[in-house]
Coordinates of N, CA, C and O in Angstrom, one line a residue:
M1 N -256.6 18.7 75.9 CA -257.3 19.6 75.1 C -256.6 19.6 73.7 O -255.4 19.7 73.6
K2 N -257.4 19.5 72.7 CA -256.8 19.5 71.3 C -256.4 20.9 70.9 O -257.0 21.9 71.2
T3 N -255.4 20.9 70.1 CA -254.9 22.2 69.5 C -255.6 22.4 68.1 O -256.2 21.4 67.6
L4 N -255.4 23.5 67.6 CA -255.9 23.8 66.3 C -255.3 22.8 65.2 O -256.0 22.3 64.4
D5 N -254.0 22.6 65.4 CA -253.3 21.7 64.4 C -253.9 20.3 64.6 O -254.0 19.6 63.6
D6 N -254.2 19.9 65.8 CA -254.8 18.5 66.0 C -256.1 18.4 65.3 O -256.4 17.4 64.6
L7 N -257.0 19.4 65.4 CA -258.3 19.4 64.8 C -258.1 19.4 63.3 O -258.8 18.7 62.6
L8 N -257.2 20.2 62.7 CA -257.0 20.3 61.3 C -256.5 18.9 60.8 O -256.9 18.5 59.7
A9 N -255.6 18.3 61.5 CA -255.1 17.0 61.1 C -256.1 15.9 61.1 O -256.1 15.0 60.3
E10 N -257.1 16.0 62.0 CA -258.2 15.0 62.1 C -259.2 15.2 60.9 O -259.9 14.3 60.5
G11 N -259.2 16.5 60.4 CA -260.2 16.8 59.4 C -261.4 17.5 59.9 O -262.1 16.9 60.8
V12 N -261.7 18.7 59.5 CA -262.8 19.4 60.0 C -263.8 19.7 58.9 O -264.9 20.4 59.1
S13 N -263.6 19.3 57.7 CA -264.4 19.6 56.6 C -265.9 19.1 56.8 O -266.1 17.9 57.2
G14 N -266.8 20.0 56.7 CA -268.2 19.7 57.0 C -268.6 19.6 58.4 O -269.8 19.5 58.7
R15 N -267.7 19.7 59.3 CA -267.9 19.6 60.8 C -268.2 21.0 61.3 O -267.6 22.0 60.9
R16 N -269.0 21.1 62.4 CA -269.2 22.4 63.1 C -268.1 22.5 64.2 O -267.8 21.5 64.9
V17 N -267.4 23.6 64.2 CA -266.4 23.8 65.2 C -266.8 25.1 66.0 O -266.9 26.2 65.4
L18 N -266.9 24.9 67.3 CA -267.3 26.0 68.2 C -266.0 26.6 68.7 O -265.1 26.0 69.3
V19 N -265.9 27.9 68.5 CA -264.7 28.7 68.9 C -265.1 29.8 69.9 O -266.0 30.6 69.6
R20 N -264.5 29.7 71.1 CA -264.8 30.7 72.1 C -263.7 31.8 72.0 O -262.6 31.5 72.2
S21 N -264.1 33.0 71.6 CA -263.1 34.1 71.4 C -263.3 35.1 72.5 O -264.4 35.5 72.9
D22 N -262.1 35.6 73.0 CA -262.1 36.7 73.9 C -262.2 38.0 73.1 O -261.2 38.5 72.6
L23 N -263.4 38.6 73.0 CA -263.6 39.8 72.2 C -263.9 41.0 73.1 O -264.5 42.0 72.6
N24 N -263.4 41.0 74.3 CA -263.6 42.2 75.2 C -262.7 43.3 74.7 O -261.5 43.3 74.9
V25 N -263.2 44.2 73.9 CA -262.4 45.3 73.3 C -262.8 46.6 73.9 O -263.9 46.8 74.4
P26 N -261.8 47.5 73.9 CA -262.1 48.8 74.5 C -263.1 49.6 73.6 O -263.0 49.5 72.3
L27 N -264.0 50.3 74.2 CA -265.1 51.0 73.4 C -265.2 52.4 73.8 O -264.9 52.8 74.9
D28 N -265.6 53.2 72.8 CA -266.0 54.6 73.1 C -267.5 54.7 72.6 O -267.8 54.9 71.5
G29 N -268.3 54.4 73.6 CA -269.8 54.2 73.3 C -269.9 52.9 72.6 O -269.7 51.9 73.2
T30 N -270.3 52.9 71.3 CA -270.5 51.7 70.5 C -269.4 51.5 69.5 O -269.4 50.6 68.7
R31 N -268.4 52.4 69.5 CA -267.3 52.4 68.6 C -266.1 51.7 69.2 O -265.7 52.0 70.3
I32 N -265.6 50.7 68.5 CA -264.4 50.0 68.9 C -263.2 50.8 68.8 O -262.9 51.4 67.7
T33 N -262.4 51.0 69.8 CA -261.2 51.9 69.8 C -259.9 51.1 69.5 O -258.9 51.6 69.1
D34 N -259.9 49.8 69.8 CA -258.8 48.9 69.5 C -259.3 47.6 69.2 O -259.8 46.8 70.0
D35 N -259.2 47.2 67.9 CA -259.7 45.9 67.4 C -258.7 44.8 67.4 O -258.9 43.8 66.8
G36 N -257.7 44.9 68.2 CA -256.6 43.9 68.2 C -257.0 42.5 68.6 O -256.6 41.6 67.9
R37 N -257.9 42.4 69.5 CA -258.4 41.0 69.9 C -259.2 40.4 68.8 O -259.1 39.2 68.6
I38 N -260.0 41.2 68.1 CA -260.8 40.7 67.0 C -259.9 40.2 65.9 O -260.0 39.1 65.4
R39 N -258.9 41.1 65.5 CA -258.0 40.8 64.4 C -257.1 39.6 64.8 O -256.8 38.8 63.9
A40 N -256.8 39.4 66.1 CA -256.0 38.3 66.5 C -256.7 36.9 66.3 O -256.1 35.9 66.1
S41 N -258.0 36.9 66.4 CA -258.8 35.7 66.2 C -259.0 35.3 64.8 O -259.3 34.2 64.5
V42 N -258.8 36.3 63.8 CA -259.1 36.0 62.4 C -258.3 34.9 61.8 O -258.8 34.0 61.1
P43 N -256.9 34.7 62.1 CA -256.2 33.6 61.5 C -256.7 32.3 61.9 O -256.8 31.4 61.0
T44 N -257.1 32.1 63.1 CA -257.7 30.8 63.6 C -259.0 30.5 62.8 O -259.2 29.4 62.3
L45 N -259.9 31.5 62.8 CA -261.2 31.3 62.1 C -261.0 31.1 60.6 O -261.7 30.2 60.1
K46 N -260.0 31.7 60.0 CA -259.8 31.6 58.6 C -259.2 30.2 58.3 O -259.6 29.5 57.4
R47 N -258.3 29.7 59.1 CA -257.7 28.3 58.9 C -258.8 27.3 59.0 O -258.9 26.4 58.2
L48 N -259.7 27.4 60.0 CA -260.8 26.5 60.1 C -261.7 26.5 58.9 O -262.1 25.5 58.4
A49 N -262.1 27.7 58.5 CA -263.0 27.9 57.4 C -262.4 27.4 56.1 O -263.1 26.7 55.3
D50 N -261.1 27.7 55.9 CA -260.4 27.3 54.7 C -260.3 25.7 54.7 O -260.3 25.2 53.6
A51 N -260.4 25.1 55.8 CA -260.3 23.6 55.9 C -261.7 23.0 55.8 O -261.9 21.8 55.9
G52 N -262.7 23.8 55.6 CA -264.1 23.3 55.3 C -264.9 23.3 56.6 O -266.0 22.7 56.5
A53 N -264.5 23.8 57.7 CA -265.3 23.7 58.9 C -266.4 24.7 58.8 O -266.3 25.8 58.2
R54 N -267.5 24.4 59.5 CA -268.6 25.4 59.7 C -268.3 26.0 61.1 O -268.6 25.4 62.1
V55 N -267.8 27.2 61.1 CA -267.3 27.8 62.3 C -268.4 28.6 63.0 O -269.1 29.4 62.4
I56 N -268.5 28.4 64.3 CA -269.4 29.1 65.1 C -268.6 29.8 66.2 O -267.8 29.1 66.9
V57 N -268.7 31.1 66.3 CA -267.9 31.9 67.2 C -268.9 32.3 68.4 O -269.9 32.9 68.2
T58 N -268.4 32.1 69.6 CA -269.1 32.6 70.8 C -268.2 33.6 71.5 O -267.0 33.4 71.5
A59 N -268.8 34.5 72.1 CA -268.0 35.6 72.8 C -269.0 36.3 73.7 O -270.2 36.2 73.7
H60 N -268.4 37.1 74.6 CA -269.2 38.0 75.4 C -268.4 39.4 75.4 O -267.2 39.4 75.1
L61 N -269.1 40.4 75.8 CA -268.5 41.7 75.9 C -268.7 42.3 77.3 O -269.9 42.6 77.6
G62 N -267.7 42.4 78.1 CA -267.8 43.0 79.4 C -268.5 42.2 80.4 O -268.9 41.0 80.1
R63 N -268.7 42.7 81.6 CA -269.4 42.0 82.7 C -270.4 42.9 83.4 O -270.0 43.6 84.3
P64 N -271.6 43.0 82.9 CA -272.6 43.9 83.5 C -272.9 43.4 84.9 O -272.9 42.2 85.2
K65 N -273.2 44.3 85.8 CA -273.7 43.9 87.1 C -275.2 43.7 87.1 O -275.9 44.5 86.6
G66 N -275.6 42.6 87.7 CA -277.1 42.4 87.8 C -277.7 41.9 86.5 O -277.3 41.0 85.9
A67 N -278.7 42.7 86.1 CA -279.4 42.3 84.9 C -278.7 42.6 83.6 O -277.7 43.3 83.6
P68 N -279.1 41.9 82.5 CA -278.5 42.2 81.2 C -278.5 43.7 80.9 O -279.5 44.4 81.2
D69 N -277.5 44.2 80.2 CA -277.4 45.6 79.8 C -277.2 45.6 78.3 O -276.2 45.1 77.8
E70 N -278.0 46.3 77.6 CA -278.0 46.4 76.1 C -276.6 46.9 75.6 O -276.2 46.6 74.5
S71 N -276.0 47.8 76.4 CA -274.7 48.4 76.0 C -273.6 47.3 75.9 O -272.5 47.6 75.3
Y72 N -273.8 46.1 76.5 CA -272.8 45.1 76.4 C -273.1 44.1 75.3 O -272.4 43.0 75.2
R73 N -274.0 44.3 74.5 CA -274.4 43.4 73.4 C -273.4 43.6 72.2 O -273.1 44.7 71.8
I74 N -272.8 42.5 71.8 CA -271.9 42.5 70.7 C -272.6 43.0 69.4 O -272.0 43.8 68.6
A75 N -273.8 42.7 69.3 CA -274.6 43.2 68.1 C -274.6 44.7 68.0 O -274.8 45.2 66.9
S76 N -274.4 45.4 69.1 CA -274.5 46.8 69.1 C -273.3 47.5 68.7 O -273.2 48.7 68.5
L77 N -272.2 46.8 68.5 CA -270.9 47.4 68.1 C -270.8 47.8 66.7 O -271.5 47.2 65.8
E78 N -270.0 48.7 66.4 CA -269.7 49.1 65.0 C -268.7 48.2 64.5 O -267.5 48.4 64.7
L79 N -269.1 47.2 63.7 CA -268.1 46.3 63.1 C -267.8 46.5 61.7 O -267.0 45.8 61.1
E80 N -268.5 47.5 61.1 CA -268.4 47.8 59.6 C -266.9 47.9 59.2 O -266.5 47.4 58.2
R81 N -266.1 48.6 60.0 CA -264.7 48.9 59.5 C -263.8 47.6 59.5 O -262.8 47.6 58.9
L82 N -264.3 46.5 60.1 CA -263.6 45.3 60.1 C -263.8 44.4 58.9 O -263.1 43.4 58.6
R83 N -264.8 44.8 58.1 CA -265.1 44.0 56.9 C -264.3 44.3 55.7 O -263.7 45.3 55.6

């Protein structure tokens, strides 16, 4: 498996790079109570973007039992304070 440094050495400018991030963060309803995992992923995403990559981030939030549960949608989180 290639490392970030390997990818950057090969050149990522103009290439799409898929990054799977572990963004399971503790929540109080839809409010993030500890954004540490999100902040920890930022340097990697920034290095790729600064090198010209088109970064695509995939993630999931929690593990619902059975059918999909809207409360586990990342889109439902309050991300405004991270901007």
